[in-house]
């Protein structure tokens, strides 16, 4: 899949997209992530992309023209399945949205900034608005990074063992069971006996019970879904 991220702060995302899972996915040819500096699409000699809001409100607003020019250029090169705007008033990002986006071919993520963007961009160019949580960030870059990371890691083949993406926390609206590695005892802290038993069926059963108990205790809202 291909993700094009439009931002006024490409430097903020450069390191992130070239590290870890995202770097591996790109090397394997399973994902492409491209950054576009919105200022490159400004027609203003100072490369401005914002202006004062009509109505005398406070703050600055991102203008239509640079955004339209950037998105139009991308759309002239290929078709896009979604043009996403990161915004605290968007749909709540979760594992289901990540899974859904991972099945798309090409997506654009426009990072919001300042007070907001001209509503006409949202009305005419954006197909989906996504929030990563009920708090306000200074810009949409962190939201775009989180979306790209969660989406790319569930693209088949990106993490070595495909099973491990499927058994992630939240994949079935459940938290995961606790996990342990060697040694079986450290400072008197013991790994649960059942995990050393070698009885696969019993272990599976234990995992399910643990996952259910944790979900009930820590995130009962997930079970209500
Ligand atoms: N931009 C600012 N706050 C945000 C949030 N919570 N989610 C997505 N984009 C944002």
GROMACS .gro file of C-alpha atoms and ligand atoms in nm:
model
  235
    1UNK     CA    1   0.000   0.000   0.000
    2UNK     CA    2   0.102   0.363  -0.039
    3UNK     CA    3   0.054   0.641   0.216
    4UNK     CA    4   0.111   1.005   0.118
    5UNK     CA    5   0.136   1.238   0.417
    6UNK     CA    6   0.086   1.611   0.361
    7UNK     CA    7   0.236   1.824   0.638
    8UNK     CA    8   0.397   2.160   0.717
    9UNK     CA    9   0.649   1.972   0.935
   10UNK     CA   10   0.795   1.689   0.722
   11UNK     CA   11   1.112   1.685   0.935
   12UNK     CA   12   0.902   1.576   1.231
   13UNK     CA   13   0.798   1.257   1.049
   14UNK     CA   14   1.112   1.176   0.848
   15UNK     CA   15   1.295   0.986   1.123
   16UNK     CA   16   0.982   0.804   1.227
   17UNK     CA   17   0.886   0.666   0.887
   18UNK     CA   18   1.241   0.546   0.821
   19UNK     CA   19   1.277   0.344   1.141
   20UNK     CA   20   1.163   0.009   1.270
   21UNK     CA   21   0.854  -0.162   1.126
   22UNK     CA   22   0.778   0.116   0.878
   23UNK     CA   23   1.133   0.101   0.740
   24UNK     CA   24   1.114  -0.280   0.719
   25UNK     CA   25   0.779  -0.269   0.539
   26UNK     CA   26   0.918  -0.025   0.285
   27UNK     CA   27   1.234  -0.232   0.229
   28UNK     CA   28   1.021  -0.542   0.172
   29UNK     CA   29   0.816  -0.346  -0.085
   30UNK     CA   30   0.496  -0.393   0.116
   31UNK     CA   31   0.442  -0.025   0.188
   32UNK     CA   32   0.552   0.311   0.056
   33UNK     CA   33   0.529   0.623   0.267
   34UNK     CA   34   0.586   0.962   0.105
   35UNK     CA   35   0.604   1.300   0.277
   36UNK     CA   36   0.492   1.621   0.107
   37UNK     CA   37   0.576   1.964   0.244
   38UNK     CA   38   0.259   2.170   0.208
   39UNK     CA   39   0.470   2.487   0.179
   40UNK     CA   40   0.599   2.358  -0.158
   41UNK     CA   41   0.244   2.410  -0.288
   42UNK     CA   42   0.207   2.767  -0.166
   43UNK     CA   43   0.189   3.037  -0.434
   44UNK     CA   44   0.293   3.293  -0.177
   45UNK     CA   45   0.652   3.421  -0.192
   46UNK     CA   46   0.691   3.360   0.183
   47UNK     CA   47   0.556   3.006   0.138
   48UNK     CA   48   0.263   3.081   0.366
   49UNK     CA   49  -0.016   2.825   0.383
   50UNK     CA   50  -0.240   2.992   0.645
   51UNK     CA   51  -0.439   3.312   0.688
   52UNK     CA   52  -0.667   3.490   0.935
   53UNK     CA   53  -1.017   3.346   0.979
   54UNK     CA   54  -1.323   3.531   0.848
   55UNK     CA   55  -1.550   3.650   1.127
   56UNK     CA   56  -1.277   3.791   1.351
   57UNK     CA   57  -1.206   3.463   1.533
   58UNK     CA   58  -0.867   3.404   1.696
   59UNK     CA   59  -0.586   3.197   1.540
   60UNK     CA   60  -0.483   3.106   1.188
   61UNK     CA   61  -0.651   2.878   0.937
   62UNK     CA   62  -0.493   2.659   0.670
   63UNK     CA   63  -0.594   2.782   0.325
   64UNK     CA   64  -0.766   2.584   0.050
   65UNK     CA   65  -0.528   2.654  -0.234
   66UNK     CA   66  -0.201   2.487  -0.125
   67UNK     CA   67  -0.392   2.181  -0.002
   68UNK     CA   68  -0.594   2.159  -0.322
   69UNK     CA   69  -0.282   2.195  -0.537
   70UNK     CA   70  -0.099   1.920  -0.347
   71UNK     CA   71  -0.392   1.676  -0.342
   72UNK     CA   72  -0.473   1.744  -0.710
   73UNK     CA   73  -0.115   1.672  -0.810
   74UNK     CA   74  -0.118   1.343  -0.620
   75UNK     CA   75  -0.456   1.246  -0.766
   76UNK     CA   76  -0.328   1.318  -1.117
   77UNK     CA   77  -0.058   1.054  -1.059
   78UNK     CA   78  -0.277   0.774  -0.916
   79UNK     CA   79  -0.618   0.699  -0.769
   80UNK     CA   80  -0.668   0.726  -0.394
   81UNK     CA   81  -0.908   0.522  -0.181
   82UNK     CA   82  -0.923   0.776   0.101
   83UNK     CA   83  -0.814   1.133   0.168
   84UNK     CA   84  -0.790   1.147   0.546
   85UNK     CA   85  -0.776   1.458   0.763
   86UNK     CA   86  -0.642   1.420   1.118
   87UNK     CA   87  -0.863   1.612   1.356
   88UNK     CA   88  -0.980   1.583   1.718
   89UNK     CA   89  -1.341   1.591   1.596
   90UNK     CA   90  -1.300   1.298   1.356
   91UNK     CA   91  -1.405   0.933   1.392
   92UNK     CA   92  -1.219   0.755   1.673
   93UNK     CA   93  -0.913   0.564   1.548
   94UNK     CA   94  -0.899   0.205   1.671
   95UNK     CA   95  -0.781  -0.140   1.558
   96UNK     CA   96  -1.087  -0.184   1.331
   97UNK     CA   97  -1.012   0.140   1.146
   98UNK     CA   98  -0.644   0.038   1.119
   99UNK     CA   99  -0.740  -0.303   0.974
  100UNK     CA  100  -0.981  -0.141   0.730
  101UNK     CA  101  -0.723   0.113   0.608
  102UNK     CA  102  -0.457  -0.158   0.571
  103UNK     CA  103  -0.669  -0.312   0.295
  104UNK     CA  104  -0.666   0.006   0.086
  105UNK     CA  105  -0.426   0.062  -0.201
  106UNK     CA  106  -0.341   0.431  -0.173
  107UNK     CA  107  -0.431   0.680   0.096
  108UNK     CA  108  -0.352   1.045   0.163
  109UNK     CA  109  -0.324   1.177   0.519
  110UNK     CA  110  -0.348   1.553   0.556
  111UNK     CA  111  -0.209   1.673   0.889
  112UNK     CA  112  -0.414   1.951   1.043
  113UNK     CA  113  -0.246   2.251   1.204
  114UNK     CA  114  -0.308   2.591   1.356
  115UNK     CA  115  -0.669   2.649   1.448
  116UNK     CA  116  -0.796   2.429   1.169
  117UNK     CA  117  -0.840   2.417   0.796
  118UNK     CA  118  -1.079   2.604   0.571
  119UNK     CA  119  -1.407   2.410   0.591
  120UNK     CA  120  -1.422   2.393   0.210
  121UNK     CA  121  -1.125   2.152   0.213
  122UNK     CA  122  -1.321   1.923   0.444
  123UNK     CA  123  -1.634   1.957   0.233
  124UNK     CA  124  -1.477   1.896  -0.107
  125UNK     CA  125  -1.146   1.709  -0.071
  126UNK     CA  126  -1.154   1.501   0.247
  127UNK     CA  127  -1.324   1.159   0.248
  128UNK     CA  128  -1.259   1.060   0.610
  129UNK     CA  129  -1.168   1.246   0.930
  130UNK     CA  130  -0.985   1.059   1.204
  131UNK     CA  131  -0.909   1.144   1.568
  132UNK     CA  132  -0.657   0.948   1.772
  133UNK     CA  133  -0.820   1.045   2.102
  134UNK     CA  134  -1.015   1.300   2.300
  135UNK     CA  135  -0.737   1.553   2.348
  136UNK     CA  136  -0.600   1.830   2.128
  137UNK     CA  137  -0.249   1.805   1.984
  138UNK     CA  138  -0.065   2.104   1.840
  139UNK     CA  139  -0.071   1.941   1.498
  140UNK     CA  140  -0.181   1.630   1.315
  141UNK     CA  141   0.171   1.493   1.261
  142UNK     CA  142   0.171   1.266   1.565
  143UNK     CA  143  -0.175   1.144   1.467
  144UNK     CA  144  -0.054   1.069   1.111
  145UNK     CA  145   0.249   0.883   1.253
  146UNK     CA  146   0.026   0.672   1.478
  147UNK     CA  147  -0.217   0.594   1.196
  148UNK     CA  148   0.064   0.501   0.952
  149UNK     CA  149   0.232   0.277   1.212
  150UNK     CA  150  -0.085   0.092   1.317
  151UNK     CA  151  -0.202   0.051   0.956
  152UNK     CA  152   0.128  -0.066   0.805
  153UNK     CA  153   0.197  -0.322   1.081
  154UNK     CA  154  -0.122  -0.512   0.992
  155UNK     CA  155  -0.044  -0.525   0.618
  156UNK     CA  156   0.011  -0.901   0.558
  157UNK     CA  157   0.379  -0.991   0.564
  158UNK     CA  158   0.499  -0.678   0.745
  159UNK     CA  159   0.554  -0.844   1.080
  160UNK     CA  160   0.735  -1.174   1.038
  161UNK     CA  161   0.483  -1.403   1.195
  162UNK     CA  162   0.141  -1.309   1.054
  163UNK     CA  163  -0.024  -1.478   1.344
  164UNK     CA  164   0.122  -1.222   1.579
  165UNK     CA  165  -0.068  -0.932   1.415
  166UNK     CA  166  -0.388  -1.135   1.436
  167UNK     CA  167  -0.338  -1.216   1.802
  168UNK     CA  168  -0.268  -0.852   1.894
  169UNK     CA  169  -0.441  -0.688   2.178
  170UNK     CA  170  -0.770  -0.536   2.050
  171UNK     CA  171  -0.793  -0.760   1.740
  172UNK     CA  172  -1.103  -0.930   1.885
  173UNK     CA  173  -1.198  -0.637   2.108
  174UNK     CA  174  -1.007  -0.816   2.385
  175UNK     CA  175  -0.687  -0.739   2.571
  176UNK     CA  176  -0.409  -0.997   2.538
  177UNK     CA  177  -0.317  -1.256   2.799
  178UNK     CA  178   0.006  -1.186   2.994
  179UNK     CA  179   0.324  -1.314   2.831
  180UNK     CA  180   0.651  -1.450   2.978
  181UNK     CA  181   0.997  -1.555   2.864
  182UNK     CA  182   1.292  -1.738   3.020
  183UNK     CA  183   1.403  -1.787   3.293
  184UNK     CA  184   1.110  -1.971   3.450
  185UNK     CA  185   1.201  -1.814   3.782
  186UNK     CA  186   1.372  -1.480   3.847
  187UNK     CA  187   1.428  -1.343   4.199
  188UNK     CA  188   1.158  -1.585   4.312
  189UNK     CA  189   0.911  -1.440   4.057
  190UNK     CA  190   0.761  -1.744   3.886
  191UNK     CA  191   0.613  -1.800   3.542
  192UNK     CA  192   0.264  -1.957   3.583
  193UNK     CA  193   0.303  -2.334   3.612
  194UNK     CA  194   0.054  -2.404   3.332
  195UNK     CA  195   0.283  -2.242   3.071
  196UNK     CA  196   0.556  -2.495   3.155
  197UNK     CA  197   0.320  -2.791   3.133
  198UNK     CA  198   0.351  -2.848   2.759
  199UNK     CA  199  -0.025  -2.912   2.739
  200UNK     CA  200  -0.125  -2.697   2.441
  201UNK     CA  201  -0.500  -2.726   2.488
  202UNK     CA  202  -0.480  -2.630   2.855
  203UNK     CA  203  -0.246  -2.340   2.774
  204UNK     CA  204  -0.486  -2.207   2.507
  205UNK     CA  205  -0.768  -2.229   2.756
  206UNK     CA  206  -0.565  -2.047   3.021
  207UNK     CA  207  -0.474  -1.773   2.772
  208UNK     CA  208  -0.839  -1.721   2.687
  209UNK     CA  209  -0.941  -1.705   3.053
  210UNK     CA  210  -0.663  -1.457   3.129
  211UNK     CA  211  -0.755  -1.240   2.830
  212UNK     CA  212  -1.119  -1.238   2.939
  213UNK     CA  213  -1.035  -1.162   3.303
  214UNK     CA  214  -0.804  -0.873   3.204
  215UNK     CA  215  -1.058  -0.730   2.961
  216UNK     CA  216  -1.336  -0.749   3.221
  217UNK     CA  217  -1.117  -0.583   3.483
  218UNK     CA  218  -0.938  -0.318   3.275
  219UNK     CA  219  -1.158  -0.246   2.971
  220UNK     CA  220  -1.515  -0.367   3.032
  221UNK     CA  221  -1.629  -0.122   2.762
  222UNK     CA  222  -1.466  -0.348   2.498
  223UNK     CA  223  -1.694  -0.639   2.595
  224UNK     CA  224  -2.003  -0.423   2.557
  225UNK     CA  225  -1.923  -0.369   2.186
  226LIG     N1  226  -0.496   1.705   1.569
  226LIG     C1  227  -0.500   1.765   1.690
  226LIG     N2  228  -0.548   1.682   1.784
  226LIG     C2  229  -0.575   1.564   1.721
  226LIG     C3  230  -0.628   1.439   1.762
  226LIG     N3  231  -0.663   1.416   1.888
  226LIG     N4  232  -0.643   1.343   1.670
  226LIG     C4  233  -0.609   1.364   1.542
  226LIG     N5  234  -0.560   1.480   1.496
  226LIG     C5  235  -0.542   1.580   1.585
   0.00000   0.00000   0.00000
